């Protein structure tokens, strides 16, 4: 019998993408999200051509592009002088891979996905539901939430991010840990930033032990600034922990003068810090009637700009696998066969790239250098590799 309904835990980028992919294939879906309110949090995300291929399949690529920026040139710059060392036109990505890369506010991407899911089914997404446990047998799987609600369905997908409670419940293992990296993040109105930064639109400055990256969002309305570096100091996880420009300036005081001016241009109260947490990619992504996907399966550091794209890729392949399968086992075996190696490799390569981004004496590859950008989750063949499939 085919899978008639799916429960998704986590209403982030991956969970909503899966919901949309299933709805578009005529499969009912219910999403349970821990946050009490689904609102705009986060800052900039890069959506490269492979992720955009997934958004095209979900029918939202145009809507996402309409709220994004499409930087003309990627500038690799010296951290101490600001001099441009290399340029890569975004049009080149469009020529090679069919679509250019976008820079989008995570809140805008999330809002587009949520609106599309709700347009299909106004009651599909339930906020204020924190997953706590599940049990499964041959007839179904029951997900339980902290507020006392439970839901039994043929299939549960954990899309609950890098601290995934579904992963811990079903697969055990170590919890997510602080990984020694702290990012400063700010969104700055464009008219406040130094002219050279405004003109360049996107600049990556690789320095010793740190890098500083800026790019425009919302068609140039905002400049997204991120400085990410190694630290011995333990930081809490979170997306909106306040930070001070004095601390940011002190940590990046050997960077070019216009970059220090950029830090000074952050409006009061608009600078946040973010301690990066992650855990090893999961060796197994499926068990019986349960699968994990996105950061829950392969926590992704931000260094390759692939976290959201990988969640979208997983979502599209899983939706296709569920729609095409005769039963849950076939669907999950297909999903794991097609996605596990790529997802887990990219998580590891992202760490490798992080080391290069924080050491200007070695070359960094970028997602193109790892051969990631020509992947299309909507057309990749769906086949079961019996050596990889483990959900039986
Ligand atoms: C608030 C927030 C802000 C972010 N901002 C940025 C950013 O600015 N730049 C960037 O590169 N990446 C950001 N990320 C990470 C980025 O969204 C992910 O790396 C990427 O999109 C992978 O998507 P995902 O769906 O696997 O995870 P996420 O998009 O992180 O979604 C996971 C979802 O699961 C929910 N959840 C967690 N635990 C439970 C539970 N027990 N029960 C129910 N629901 C649960 C979370 O609230 C979240 O909505 C952010 C993530 C979050 C949650």
Short mmCIF file of N, CA, C and O in Angstrom, two decimals, residues 127-202:
data_model
loop_
_atom_site.label_atom_id
_atom_site.label_comp_id
_atom_site.label_asym_id
_atom_site.label_seq_id
_atom_site.Cartn_x
_atom_site.Cartn_y
_atom_site.Cartn_z
N UNK A 127 2.41 24.88 15.27
CA UNK A 127 3.48 25.43 16.10
C UNK A 127 3.25 25.01 17.56
O UNK A 127 2.18 24.51 17.91
N UNK A 128 4.28 25.22 18.40
CA UNK A 128 4.13 24.94 19.83
C UNK A 128 4.08 23.46 20.15
O UNK A 128 3.56 23.07 21.20
N UNK A 129 4.61 22.61 19.27
CA UNK A 129 4.63 21.16 19.50
C UNK A 129 6.09 20.69 19.54
O UNK A 129 6.73 20.57 18.48
N UNK A 130 6.61 20.44 20.73
CA UNK A 130 7.99 19.95 20.87
C UNK A 130 7.98 18.43 20.91
O UNK A 130 7.43 17.83 21.84
N UNK A 131 8.63 17.84 19.92
CA UNK A 131 8.71 16.37 19.88
C UNK A 131 9.50 15.87 21.08
O UNK A 131 10.55 16.42 21.40
N UNK A 132 8.99 14.81 21.73
CA UNK A 132 9.74 14.23 22.85
C UNK A 132 10.02 12.73 22.69
O UNK A 132 11.02 12.24 23.21
N UNK A 133 9.15 12.01 22.03
CA UNK A 133 9.37 10.55 21.96
C UNK A 133 8.55 9.96 20.82
O UNK A 133 7.64 10.62 20.27
N UNK A 134 8.89 8.72 20.45
CA UNK A 134 8.04 8.00 19.49
C UNK A 134 8.12 6.51 19.76
O UNK A 134 9.05 6.02 20.38
N UNK A 135 7.08 5.80 19.32
CA UNK A 135 7.17 4.34 19.28
C UNK A 135 6.56 3.87 17.98
O UNK A 135 5.67 4.52 17.41
N UNK A 136 7.07 2.73 17.50
CA UNK A 136 6.62 2.24 16.21
C UNK A 136 6.45 0.74 16.24
O UNK A 136 7.11 0.03 17.01
N UNK A 137 5.54 0.25 15.40
CA UNK A 137 5.40 -1.19 15.19
C UNK A 137 4.98 -1.40 13.74
O UNK A 137 5.03 -0.47 12.93
N UNK A 138 4.57 -2.59 13.42
CA UNK A 138 4.26 -2.92 12.03
C UNK A 138 3.09 -2.10 11.49
O UNK A 138 2.96 -1.90 10.27
N UNK A 139 2.24 -1.59 12.36
CA UNK A 139 1.04 -0.88 11.89
C UNK A 139 1.23 0.62 11.74
O UNK A 139 0.47 1.29 11.03
N UNK A 140 2.20 1.19 12.46
CA UNK A 140 2.34 2.64 12.36
C UNK A 140 3.36 3.17 13.35
O UNK A 140 3.97 2.41 14.11
N UNK A 141 3.55 4.48 13.34
CA UNK A 141 4.50 5.12 14.25
C UNK A 141 3.78 6.29 14.93
O UNK A 141 3.08 7.06 14.27
N UNK A 142 3.95 6.37 16.26
CA UNK A 142 3.29 7.42 17.02
C UNK A 142 4.32 8.41 17.54
O UNK A 142 5.24 8.02 18.27
N UNK A 143 4.19 9.67 17.13
CA UNK A 143 5.07 10.73 17.62
C UNK A 143 4.37 11.41 18.78
O UNK A 143 3.16 11.68 18.71
N UNK A 144 5.13 11.68 19.87
CA UNK A 144 4.54 12.31 21.06
C UNK A 144 5.22 13.66 21.30
O UNK A 144 6.44 13.80 21.12
N UNK A 145 4.41 14.60 21.75
CA UNK A 145 4.88 15.97 21.94
C UNK A 145 4.73 16.40 23.39
O UNK A 145 3.90 15.86 24.13
N UNK A 146 5.55 17.40 23.79
CA UNK A 146 5.61 17.81 25.20
C UNK A 146 4.27 18.32 25.71
O UNK A 146 4.00 18.26 26.90
N UNK A 147 3.42 18.81 24.82
CA UNK A 147 2.12 19.34 25.25
C UNK A 147 1.05 18.24 25.39
O UNK A 147 -0.13 18.54 25.57
N UNK A 148 1.46 16.97 25.27
CA UNK A 148 0.52 15.87 25.47
C UNK A 148 -0.13 15.35 24.19
O UNK A 148 -0.76 14.29 24.19
N UNK A 149 0.07 16.07 23.09
CA UNK A 149 -0.50 15.63 21.81
C UNK A 149 0.30 14.43 21.29
O UNK A 149 1.51 14.33 21.50
N UNK A 150 -0.38 13.49 20.62
CA UNK A 150 0.33 12.43 19.90
C UNK A 150 -0.33 12.25 18.54
O UNK A 150 -1.49 12.64 18.35
N UNK A 151 0.42 11.71 17.61
CA UNK A 151 -0.09 11.55 16.24
C UNK A 151 0.46 10.25 15.66
O UNK A 151 1.68 10.04 15.64
N UNK A 152 -0.43 9.38 15.22
CA UNK A 152 0.00 8.10 14.63
C UNK A 152 -0.16 8.17 13.11
O UNK A 152 -1.20 8.60 12.60
N UNK A 153 0.90 7.77 12.41
CA UNK A 153 0.90 7.84 10.94
C UNK A 153 1.76 6.69 10.42
O UNK A 153 2.42 6.00 11.19
N UNK A 154 1.80 6.51 9.11
CA UNK A 154 2.68 5.45 8.57
C UNK A 154 4.17 5.80 8.63
O UNK A 154 5.02 4.92 8.60
N UNK A 155 4.50 7.10 8.71
CA UNK A 155 5.90 7.52 8.55
C UNK A 155 6.16 8.84 9.28
O UNK A 155 5.39 9.79 9.12
N UNK A 156 7.25 8.88 10.07
CA UNK A 156 7.67 10.13 10.73
C UNK A 156 9.04 10.52 10.18
O UNK A 156 9.94 9.69 10.09
N UNK A 157 9.17 11.81 9.83
CA UNK A 157 10.46 12.33 9.37
C UNK A 157 10.95 13.37 10.37
O UNK A 157 10.24 14.33 10.65
N UNK A 158 12.16 13.18 10.89
CA UNK A 158 12.78 14.15 11.78
C UNK A 158 13.53 15.18 10.96
O UNK A 158 14.58 14.88 10.38
N UNK A 159 12.98 16.39 10.89
CA UNK A 159 13.65 17.52 10.22
C UNK A 159 13.86 18.59 11.27
O UNK A 159 13.60 19.76 11.05
N UNK A 160 14.33 18.15 12.46
CA UNK A 160 14.37 19.04 13.62
C UNK A 160 15.77 19.57 13.91
O UNK A 160 16.12 19.80 15.07
N UNK A 161 16.56 19.78 12.87
CA UNK A 161 17.80 20.55 12.98
C UNK A 161 18.94 19.82 13.67
O UNK A 161 18.86 18.64 13.99
N UNK A 162 20.03 20.57 13.91
CA UNK A 162 21.27 19.91 14.31
C UNK A 162 21.22 19.29 15.71
O UNK A 162 22.00 18.40 16.01
N UNK A 163 20.30 19.75 16.55
CA UNK A 163 20.16 19.12 17.88
C UNK A 163 19.08 18.06 17.89
O UNK A 163 18.57 17.71 18.95
N UNK A 164 18.72 17.55 16.73
CA UNK A 164 17.55 16.67 16.52
C UNK A 164 17.21 15.71 17.67
O UNK A 164 17.97 14.79 18.01
N UNK A 165 16.01 15.90 18.22
CA UNK A 165 15.52 14.99 19.26
C UNK A 165 15.08 13.67 18.63
O UNK A 165 15.15 12.62 19.27
N UNK A 166 14.63 13.71 17.37
CA UNK A 166 14.24 12.46 16.69
C UNK A 166 15.48 11.58 16.51
O UNK A 166 15.45 10.38 16.77
N UNK A 167 16.58 12.22 16.08
CA UNK A 167 17.83 11.44 15.91
C UNK A 167 18.26 10.82 17.24
O UNK A 167 18.62 9.64 17.30
N UNK A 168 18.23 11.59 18.32
CA UNK A 168 18.65 11.08 19.62
C UNK A 168 17.73 9.93 20.05
O UNK A 168 18.20 8.90 20.53
N UNK A 169 16.42 10.12 19.85
CA UNK A 169 15.44 9.12 20.28
C UNK A 169 15.61 7.79 19.51
O UNK A 169 15.58 6.72 20.10
N UNK A 170 15.83 7.90 18.21
CA UNK A 170 15.82 6.68 17.40
C UNK A 170 17.22 6.08 17.22
O UNK A 170 17.39 4.87 17.23
N UNK A 171 18.23 6.96 17.08
CA UNK A 171 19.56 6.45 16.75
C UNK A 171 20.57 6.61 17.89
O UNK A 171 21.69 6.12 17.80
N UNK A 172 20.20 7.35 18.95
CA UNK A 172 21.11 7.54 20.09
C UNK A 172 22.31 8.37 19.69
O UNK A 172 22.25 9.22 18.80
N UNK A 173 23.43 8.13 20.35
CA UNK A 173 24.68 8.83 20.01
C UNK A 173 24.85 10.12 20.79
O UNK A 173 24.04 10.46 21.65
N UNK A 174 25.93 10.81 20.46
CA UNK A 174 26.31 12.02 21.17
C UNK A 174 25.37 13.17 20.87
O UNK A 174 24.92 13.32 19.74
N UNK A 175 25.09 14.04 21.86
CA UNK A 175 24.31 15.25 21.56
C UNK A 175 25.16 16.25 20.75
O UNK A 175 26.38 16.09 20.66
N UNK A 176 24.49 17.27 20.18
CA UNK A 176 25.24 18.31 19.46
C UNK A 176 26.14 19.06 20.45
O UNK A 176 25.76 19.29 21.59
N UNK A 177 27.35 19.42 19.99
CA UNK A 177 28.32 20.09 20.88
C UNK A 177 28.84 21.38 20.25
O UNK A 177 28.91 21.49 19.03
N UNK A 178 29.28 22.29 21.11
CA UNK A 178 29.95 23.50 20.64
C UNK A 178 31.22 23.09 19.90
O UNK A 178 31.99 22.28 20.40
N UNK A 179 31.42 23.65 18.69
CA UNK A 179 32.54 23.16 17.90
C UNK A 179 33.72 24.14 17.81
O UNK A 179 34.56 24.02 16.93
N UNK A 180 33.76 25.10 18.74
CA UNK A 180 34.93 25.97 18.81
C UNK A 180 34.89 27.16 17.86
O UNK A 180 35.89 27.83 17.66
N UNK A 181 33.74 27.40 17.25
CA UNK A 181 33.62 28.52 16.31
C UNK A 181 32.52 29.47 16.78
O UNK A 181 31.43 29.02 17.16
N UNK A 182 32.82 30.75 16.74
CA UNK A 182 31.79 31.74 17.07
C UNK A 182 31.66 32.72 15.90
O UNK A 182 32.66 33.18 15.35
N UNK A 183 30.43 32.98 15.51
CA UNK A 183 30.17 33.92 14.42
C UNK A 183 29.50 35.17 14.99
O UNK A 183 28.59 35.08 15.81
N UNK A 184 29.99 36.33 14.55
CA UNK A 184 29.27 37.59 14.77
C UNK A 184 28.40 37.80 13.55
O UNK A 184 28.85 37.57 12.42
N UNK A 185 27.16 38.26 13.75
CA UNK A 185 26.26 38.44 12.62
C UNK A 185 25.47 39.72 12.77
O UNK A 185 25.02 40.04 13.87
N UNK A 186 25.29 40.42 11.66
CA UNK A 186 24.49 41.64 11.70
C UNK A 186 23.85 41.88 10.35
O UNK A 186 24.37 41.47 9.31
N UNK A 187 22.71 42.53 10.38
CA UNK A 187 22.06 43.02 9.16
C UNK A 187 22.10 44.54 9.23
O UNK A 187 21.63 45.13 10.20
N UNK A 188 22.67 45.16 8.19
CA UNK A 188 22.91 46.61 8.23
C UNK A 188 22.18 47.26 7.05
O UNK A 188 22.34 46.81 5.90
N UNK A 189 21.40 48.33 7.29
CA UNK A 189 20.78 49.03 6.16
C UNK A 189 21.87 49.49 5.19
O UNK A 189 22.91 49.99 5.62
N UNK A 190 21.63 49.32 3.89
CA UNK A 190 22.70 49.53 2.91
C UNK A 190 23.29 50.93 2.95
O UNK A 190 24.49 51.11 2.74
N UNK A 191 22.46 51.95 3.23
CA UNK A 191 22.99 53.32 3.18
C UNK A 191 23.96 53.61 4.33
O UNK A 191 24.62 54.63 4.33
N UNK A 192 24.08 52.70 5.31
CA UNK A 192 25.02 52.93 6.41
C UNK A 192 26.41 52.34 6.15
O UNK A 192 27.35 52.66 6.86
N UNK A 193 26.53 51.45 5.16
CA UNK A 193 27.80 50.72 5.02
C UNK A 193 28.80 51.53 4.19
O UNK A 193 28.40 52.37 3.37
N UNK A 194 30.12 51.32 4.39
CA UNK A 194 31.12 52.06 3.62
C UNK A 194 30.91 51.86 2.11
O UNK A 194 30.53 50.77 1.67
N UNK A 195 31.15 52.93 1.30
CA UNK A 195 30.87 52.87 -0.15
C UNK A 195 31.52 51.67 -0.84
O UNK A 195 30.92 51.03 -1.70
N UNK A 196 32.75 51.33 -0.48
CA UNK A 196 33.46 50.24 -1.17
C UNK A 196 32.73 48.90 -0.94
O UNK A 196 32.67 48.05 -1.83
N UNK A 197 32.16 48.75 0.23
CA UNK A 197 31.41 47.52 0.54
C UNK A 197 30.11 47.50 -0.26
O UNK A 197 29.71 46.48 -0.83
N UNK A 198 29.46 48.65 -0.32
CA UNK A 198 28.20 48.77 -1.09
C UNK A 198 28.45 48.42 -2.56
O UNK A 198 27.70 47.68 -3.17
N UNK A 199 29.55 48.97 -3.12
CA UNK A 199 29.84 48.72 -4.55
C UNK A 199 30.14 47.25 -4.82
O UNK A 199 29.71 46.69 -5.81
N UNK A 200 30.90 46.64 -3.93
CA UNK A 200 31.31 45.23 -4.18
C UNK A 200 30.16 44.25 -3.99
O UNK A 200 30.19 43.15 -4.53
N UNK A 201 29.19 44.56 -3.18
CA UNK A 201 28.00 43.72 -2.93
C UNK A 201 28.32 42.43 -2.18
O UNK A 201 27.52 41.98 -1.36
N UNK A 202 29.43 41.78 -2.51
CA UNK A 202 29.79 40.53 -1.84
C UNK A 202 31.31 40.46 -1.73
O UNK A 202 32.00 40.57 -2.75
#
